[in-house]
CSV table of C-alpha atoms in Angstrom, one decimal:
chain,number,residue,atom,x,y,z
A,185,UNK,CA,82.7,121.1,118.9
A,186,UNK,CA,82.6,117.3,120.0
A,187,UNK,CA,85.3,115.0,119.7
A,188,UNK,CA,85.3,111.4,118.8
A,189,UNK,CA,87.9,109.1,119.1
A,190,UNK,CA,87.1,105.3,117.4
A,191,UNK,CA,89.5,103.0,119.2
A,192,UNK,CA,87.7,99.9,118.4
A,193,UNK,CA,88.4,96.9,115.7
A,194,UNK,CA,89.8,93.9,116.0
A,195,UNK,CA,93.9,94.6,115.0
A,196,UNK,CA,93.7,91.6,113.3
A,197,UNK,CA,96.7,92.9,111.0
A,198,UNK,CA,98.6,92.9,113.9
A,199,UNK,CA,97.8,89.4,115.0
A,200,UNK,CA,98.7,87.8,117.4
A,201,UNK,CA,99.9,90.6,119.4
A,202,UNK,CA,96.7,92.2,119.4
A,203,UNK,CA,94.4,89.3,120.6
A,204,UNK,CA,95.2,90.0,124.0
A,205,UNK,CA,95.1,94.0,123.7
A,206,UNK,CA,94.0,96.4,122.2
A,207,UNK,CA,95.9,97.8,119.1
A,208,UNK,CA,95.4,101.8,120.2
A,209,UNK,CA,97.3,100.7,123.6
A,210,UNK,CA,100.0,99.5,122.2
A,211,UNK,CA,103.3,101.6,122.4
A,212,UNK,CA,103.9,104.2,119.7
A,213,UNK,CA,108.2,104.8,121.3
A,214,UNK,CA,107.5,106.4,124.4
A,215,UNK,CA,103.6,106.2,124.7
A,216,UNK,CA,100.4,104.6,123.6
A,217,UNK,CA,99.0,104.7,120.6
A,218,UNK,CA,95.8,106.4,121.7
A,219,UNK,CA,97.4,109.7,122.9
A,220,UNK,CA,98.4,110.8,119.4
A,221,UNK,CA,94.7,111.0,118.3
A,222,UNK,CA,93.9,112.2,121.4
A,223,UNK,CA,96.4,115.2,121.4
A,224,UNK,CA,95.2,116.2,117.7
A,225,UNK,CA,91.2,116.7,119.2
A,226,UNK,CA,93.0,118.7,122.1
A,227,UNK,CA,94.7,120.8,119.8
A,228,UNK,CA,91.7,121.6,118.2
A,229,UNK,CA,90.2,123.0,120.7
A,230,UNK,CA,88.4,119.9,121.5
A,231,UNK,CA,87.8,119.2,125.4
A,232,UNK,CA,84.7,116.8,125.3
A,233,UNK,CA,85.9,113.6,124.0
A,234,UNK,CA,84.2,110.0,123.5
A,235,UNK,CA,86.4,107.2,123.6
A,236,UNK,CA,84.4,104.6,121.5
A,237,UNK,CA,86.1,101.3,121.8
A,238,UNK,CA,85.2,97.2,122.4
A,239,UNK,CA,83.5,95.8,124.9
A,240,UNK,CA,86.6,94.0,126.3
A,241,UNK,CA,88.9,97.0,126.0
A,242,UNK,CA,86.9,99.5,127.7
A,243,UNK,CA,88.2,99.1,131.0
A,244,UNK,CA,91.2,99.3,130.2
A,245,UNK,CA,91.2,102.7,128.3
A,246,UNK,CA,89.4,104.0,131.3
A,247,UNK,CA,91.8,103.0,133.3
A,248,UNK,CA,95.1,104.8,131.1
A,249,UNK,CA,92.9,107.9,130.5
A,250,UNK,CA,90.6,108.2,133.5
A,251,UNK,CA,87.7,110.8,132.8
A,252,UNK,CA,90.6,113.6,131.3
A,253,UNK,CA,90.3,115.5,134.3
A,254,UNK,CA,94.0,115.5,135.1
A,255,UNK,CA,94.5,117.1,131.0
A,256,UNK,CA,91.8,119.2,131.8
A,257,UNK,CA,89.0,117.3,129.3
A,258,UNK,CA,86.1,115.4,129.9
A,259,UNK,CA,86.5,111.8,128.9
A,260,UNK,CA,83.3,109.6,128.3
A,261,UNK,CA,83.1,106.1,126.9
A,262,UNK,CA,80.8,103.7,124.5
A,263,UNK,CA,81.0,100.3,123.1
A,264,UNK,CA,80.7,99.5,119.8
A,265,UNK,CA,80.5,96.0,119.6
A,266,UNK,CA,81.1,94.8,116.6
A,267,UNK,CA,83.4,97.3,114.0
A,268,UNK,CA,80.5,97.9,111.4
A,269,UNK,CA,82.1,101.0,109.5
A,270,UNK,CA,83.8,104.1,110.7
A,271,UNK,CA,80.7,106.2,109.9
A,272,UNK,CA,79.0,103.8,113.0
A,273,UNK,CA,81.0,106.3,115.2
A,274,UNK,CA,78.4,109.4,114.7
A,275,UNK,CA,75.5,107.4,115.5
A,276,UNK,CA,76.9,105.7,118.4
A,277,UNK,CA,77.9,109.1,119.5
A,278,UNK,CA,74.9,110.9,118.8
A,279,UNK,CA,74.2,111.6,122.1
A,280,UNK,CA,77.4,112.5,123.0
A,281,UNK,CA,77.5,115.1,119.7
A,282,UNK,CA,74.1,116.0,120.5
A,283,UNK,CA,73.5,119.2,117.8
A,284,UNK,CA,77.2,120.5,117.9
A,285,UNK,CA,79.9,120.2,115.4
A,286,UNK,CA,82.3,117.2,115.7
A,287,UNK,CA,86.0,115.8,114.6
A,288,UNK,CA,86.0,112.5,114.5
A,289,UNK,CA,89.9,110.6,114.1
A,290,UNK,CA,91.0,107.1,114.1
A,291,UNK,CA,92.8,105.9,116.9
A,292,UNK,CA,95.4,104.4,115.1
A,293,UNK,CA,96.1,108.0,113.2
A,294,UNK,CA,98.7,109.9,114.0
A,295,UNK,CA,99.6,113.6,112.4
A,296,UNK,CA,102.4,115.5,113.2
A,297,UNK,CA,103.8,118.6,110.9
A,298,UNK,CA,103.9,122.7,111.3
A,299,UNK,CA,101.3,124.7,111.3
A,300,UNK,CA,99.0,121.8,111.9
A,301,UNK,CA,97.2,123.8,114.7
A,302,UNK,CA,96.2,126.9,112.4
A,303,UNK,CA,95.1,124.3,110.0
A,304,UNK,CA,92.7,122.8,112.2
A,305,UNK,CA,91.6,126.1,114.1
A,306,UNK,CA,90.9,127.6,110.3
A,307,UNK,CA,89.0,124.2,108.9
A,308,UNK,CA,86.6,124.4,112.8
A,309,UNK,CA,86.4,128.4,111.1
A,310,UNK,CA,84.8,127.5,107.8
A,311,UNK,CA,82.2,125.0,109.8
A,312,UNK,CA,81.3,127.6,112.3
A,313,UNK,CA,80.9,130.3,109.4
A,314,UNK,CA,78.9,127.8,107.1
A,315,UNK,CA,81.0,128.0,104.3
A,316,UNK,CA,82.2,124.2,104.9
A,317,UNK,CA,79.9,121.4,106.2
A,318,UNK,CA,82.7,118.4,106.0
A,319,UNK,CA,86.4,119.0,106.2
A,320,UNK,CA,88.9,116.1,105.0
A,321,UNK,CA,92.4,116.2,105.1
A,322,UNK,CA,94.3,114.9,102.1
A,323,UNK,CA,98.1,114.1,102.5
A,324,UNK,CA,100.3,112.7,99.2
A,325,UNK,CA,101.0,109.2,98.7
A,326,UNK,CA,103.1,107.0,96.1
A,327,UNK,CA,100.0,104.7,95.9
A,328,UNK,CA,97.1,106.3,96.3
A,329,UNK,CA,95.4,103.6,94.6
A,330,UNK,CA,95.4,101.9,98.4
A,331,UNK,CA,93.4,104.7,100.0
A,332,UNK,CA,90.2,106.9,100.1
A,333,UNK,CA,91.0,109.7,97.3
A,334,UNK,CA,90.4,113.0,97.5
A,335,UNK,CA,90.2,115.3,94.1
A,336,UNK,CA,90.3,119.0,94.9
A,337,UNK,CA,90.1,122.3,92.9
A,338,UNK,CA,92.9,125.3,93.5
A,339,UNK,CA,90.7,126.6,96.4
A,340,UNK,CA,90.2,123.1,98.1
A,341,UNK,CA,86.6,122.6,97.0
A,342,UNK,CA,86.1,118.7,97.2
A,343,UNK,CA,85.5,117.7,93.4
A,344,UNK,CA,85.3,113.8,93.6
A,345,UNK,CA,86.4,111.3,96.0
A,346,UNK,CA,86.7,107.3,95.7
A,347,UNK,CA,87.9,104.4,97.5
A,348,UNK,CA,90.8,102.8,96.4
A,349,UNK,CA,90.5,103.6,92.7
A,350,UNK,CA,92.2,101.6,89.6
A,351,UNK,CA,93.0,104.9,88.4
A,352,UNK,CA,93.1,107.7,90.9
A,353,UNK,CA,92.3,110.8,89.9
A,354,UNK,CA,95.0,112.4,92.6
A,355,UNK,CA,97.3,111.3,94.6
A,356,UNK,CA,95.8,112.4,97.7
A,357,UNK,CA,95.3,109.4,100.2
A,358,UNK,CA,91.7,111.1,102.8
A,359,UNK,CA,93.4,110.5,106.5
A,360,UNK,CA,91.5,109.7,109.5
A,361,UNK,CA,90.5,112.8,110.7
A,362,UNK,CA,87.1,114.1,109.4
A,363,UNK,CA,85.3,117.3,110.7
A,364,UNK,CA,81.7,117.6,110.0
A,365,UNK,CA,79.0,120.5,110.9
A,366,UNK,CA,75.9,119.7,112.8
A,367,UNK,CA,74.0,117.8,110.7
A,368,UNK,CA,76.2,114.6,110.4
A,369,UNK,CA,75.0,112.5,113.0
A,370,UNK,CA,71.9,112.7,110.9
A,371,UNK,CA,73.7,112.2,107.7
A,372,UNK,CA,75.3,108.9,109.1
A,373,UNK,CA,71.7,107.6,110.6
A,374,UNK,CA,70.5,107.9,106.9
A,375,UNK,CA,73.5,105.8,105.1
A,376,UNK,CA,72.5,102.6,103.8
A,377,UNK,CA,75.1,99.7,105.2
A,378,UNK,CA,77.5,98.1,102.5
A,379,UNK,CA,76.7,94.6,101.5
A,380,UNK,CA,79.5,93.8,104.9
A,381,UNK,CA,76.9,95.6,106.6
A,382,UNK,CA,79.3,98.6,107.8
A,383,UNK,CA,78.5,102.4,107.5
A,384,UNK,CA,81.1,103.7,105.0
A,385,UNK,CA,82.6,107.2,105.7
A,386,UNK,CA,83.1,107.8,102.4
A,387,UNK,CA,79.5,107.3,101.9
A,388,UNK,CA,79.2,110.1,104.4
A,389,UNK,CA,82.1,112.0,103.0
A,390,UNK,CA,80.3,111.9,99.3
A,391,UNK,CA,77.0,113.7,100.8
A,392,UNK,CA,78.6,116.3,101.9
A,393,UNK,CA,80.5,116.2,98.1
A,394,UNK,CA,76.9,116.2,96.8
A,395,UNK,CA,76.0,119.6,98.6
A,396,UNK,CA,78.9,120.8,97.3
A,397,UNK,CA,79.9,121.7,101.3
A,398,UNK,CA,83.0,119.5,101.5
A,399,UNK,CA,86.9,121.0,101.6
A,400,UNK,CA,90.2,119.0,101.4
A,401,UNK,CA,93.0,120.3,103.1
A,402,UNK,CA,96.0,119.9,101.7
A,403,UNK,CA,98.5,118.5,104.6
A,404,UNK,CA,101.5,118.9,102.1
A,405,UNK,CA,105.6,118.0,101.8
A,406,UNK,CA,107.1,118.5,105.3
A,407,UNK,CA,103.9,117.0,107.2
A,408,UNK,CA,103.8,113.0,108.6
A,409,UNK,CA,100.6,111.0,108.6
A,410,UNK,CA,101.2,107.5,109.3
A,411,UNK,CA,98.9,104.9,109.6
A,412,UNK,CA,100.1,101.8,112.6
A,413,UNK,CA,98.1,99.6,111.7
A,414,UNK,CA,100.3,97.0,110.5
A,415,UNK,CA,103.7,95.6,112.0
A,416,UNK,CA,105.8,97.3,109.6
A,417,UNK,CA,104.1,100.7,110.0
A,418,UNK,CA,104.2,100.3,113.7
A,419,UNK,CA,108.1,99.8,113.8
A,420,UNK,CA,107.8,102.5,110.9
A,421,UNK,CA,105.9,105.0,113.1
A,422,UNK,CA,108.2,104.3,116.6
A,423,UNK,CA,111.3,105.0,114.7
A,424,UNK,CA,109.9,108.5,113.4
A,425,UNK,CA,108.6,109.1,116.7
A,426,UNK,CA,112.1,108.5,118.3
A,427,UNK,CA,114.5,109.9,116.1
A,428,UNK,CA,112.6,112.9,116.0
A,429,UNK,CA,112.5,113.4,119.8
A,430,UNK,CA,115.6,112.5,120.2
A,431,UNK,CA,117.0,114.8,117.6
A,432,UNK,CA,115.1,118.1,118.7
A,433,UNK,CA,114.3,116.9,122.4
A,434,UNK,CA,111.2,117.3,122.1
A,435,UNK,CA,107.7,114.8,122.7
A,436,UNK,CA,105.4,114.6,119.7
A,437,UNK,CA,101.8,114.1,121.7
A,438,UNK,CA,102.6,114.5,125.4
A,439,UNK,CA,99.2,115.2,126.4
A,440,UNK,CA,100.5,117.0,129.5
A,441,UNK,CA,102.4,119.6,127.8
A,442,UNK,CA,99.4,119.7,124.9
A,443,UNK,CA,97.4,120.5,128.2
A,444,UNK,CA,99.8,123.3,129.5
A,445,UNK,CA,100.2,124.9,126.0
A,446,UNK,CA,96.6,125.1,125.4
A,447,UNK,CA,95.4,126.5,129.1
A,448,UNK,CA,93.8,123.4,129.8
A,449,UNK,CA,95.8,122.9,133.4
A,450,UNK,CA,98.2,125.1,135.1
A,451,UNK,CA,102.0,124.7,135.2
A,452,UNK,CA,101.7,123.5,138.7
A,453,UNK,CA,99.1,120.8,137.8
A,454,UNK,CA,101.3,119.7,134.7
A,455,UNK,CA,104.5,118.9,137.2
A,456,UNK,CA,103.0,117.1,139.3
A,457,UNK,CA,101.9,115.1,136.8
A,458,UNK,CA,105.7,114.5,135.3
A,459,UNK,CA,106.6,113.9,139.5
A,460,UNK,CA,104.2,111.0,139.0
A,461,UNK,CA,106.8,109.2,136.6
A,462,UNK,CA,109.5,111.2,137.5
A,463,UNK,CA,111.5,107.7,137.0
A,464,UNK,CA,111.7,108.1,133.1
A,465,UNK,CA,112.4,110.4,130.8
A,466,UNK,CA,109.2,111.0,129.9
A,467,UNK,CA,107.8,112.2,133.5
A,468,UNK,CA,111.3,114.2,133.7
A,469,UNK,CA,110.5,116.0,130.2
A,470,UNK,CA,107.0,117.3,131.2
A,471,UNK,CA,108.4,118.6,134.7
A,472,UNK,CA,110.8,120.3,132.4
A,473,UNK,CA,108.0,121.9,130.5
A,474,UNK,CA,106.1,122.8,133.3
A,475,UNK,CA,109.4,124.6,135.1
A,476,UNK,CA,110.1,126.6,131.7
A,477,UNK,CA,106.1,127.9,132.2
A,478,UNK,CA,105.9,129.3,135.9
């Protein structure tokens, strides 16, 4: 499986601090935005990742995430230069995806809950076995009437889904994570634009409904899904971040210790990587990790 991770747009929500930067840089606590995403691809067993971003940011993600070597991935990089829809992603990526499966998430996404890597390592199951050829992940809102909706049946068939609704059928908001089989990239070349011109993904989304191949999952009480993509929910999501890791001393998406726990580098390779901001608590917490696995 492929990864893709759409860090483009123009933040404009978050005017003006994102006229000068890009909104998946900015801080999330302790880190940037970006490596939340980026740890949920790793964690599904994702190692080939494209970053697609703007033409103006580019050098700068390339130069926080290098080519992934260091995590033990393989970073590349596209442009998309103007946002035209989220479904633009597969096509820009086609080479990239080539005839494999892919997960596509939003880099302003960010998941955190239990079990959330035997979710993802049973929904990359059902595309490999051919039972699923789209796999959405629903989570429950107050207002779903804001989101993409997701209607499922007891077994998480995908019955009906719709994009902010009058009246929602369920009050499951679709999160920015999709995982499609190999036939997507075609899919998404095949869309007709929206009258803005963009490539809806629930467009996509709906023709997998149609071949009756698409499966919500179900992200449920106890999980967090937040969106940072205005200023509110960015405060929102640093104070979850920070309580949390304070409280349990832990860090949600340290992409060295994601590295560590899924074999992707070595415990000597992930200290030296905390030495490298040994200064903070962050570079101290992964030398931590890396101690506890020699």
């Amino acid at each position: 499986m492929k990864g893709i991770l759409l860090a483009g747009g123009t933040g404009t929500r978050l005017h003006p601090i994102t006229r000068g930067v890009s909104k998946q840089l900015l801080p999330v606590y302790d880190k940037p935005m970006i490596y939340y995403p980026l740890s949920v691809l790793m964690l599904a067993s994702v190692r080939e990742v494209l970053v697609i971003t703007t033409p103006d940011d580019r050098a700068q993600f390339e130069r926080l995430l290098g080519d992934g070597s260091e995590f033990g991935i393989a970073l590349s990089y596209a442009v998309q230069p103007e946002p035209n829809g989220i479904a633009q992603a597969l096509v820009i990526g086609a080479d990239h995806v080539g005839g494999d499966e892919v997960a596509l998430v939003l880099g302003d996404n960010i998941f955190h809950g239990p079990g959330f890597s035997g979710m993802l390592r049973d929904a990359r199951t059902g595309l490999r076995d051919g039972h699923d050829g789209c796999v959405l992940f629903g989570y429950p809102v107050k207002d779903p009437e804001r989101y993409g909706v997701g209607e499922a049946d007891a077994d998480g068939r995908l019955l009906s889904i719709e994009e902010k609704p009058e009246k929602p059928r369920s009050d499951r908001a679709i999160t920015g994570l999709y995982l499609y089989d190999a036939g997507a990239v075609e899919i998404a070349r095949g869309l007709r634009p929206s009258p803005r011109g963009e490539l809806e993904i629930t467009d996509l989304n709906r023709a997998y409904l149609d071949q009756g191949r698409a499966r919500l999952v179900d992200l449920g009480r106890g999980f967090a899904w937040l969106d940072t993509g205005t200023h509110e929910s960015l405060i929102e999501a640093g104070l979850y971040v920070q309580v949390l890791e304070n409280r349990q001393g832990i860090r949600i998406a340290c992409l060295e210790e994601v590295a560590l726990r899924m074999g992707y580098i070595t415990p000597d390779a992930c200290y030296a990587l905390g030495e490298q901001q040994a200064k903070n608590g962050y570079g101290q917490y992964v030398m931590d990790v890396a101690r506890a696995a020699r």
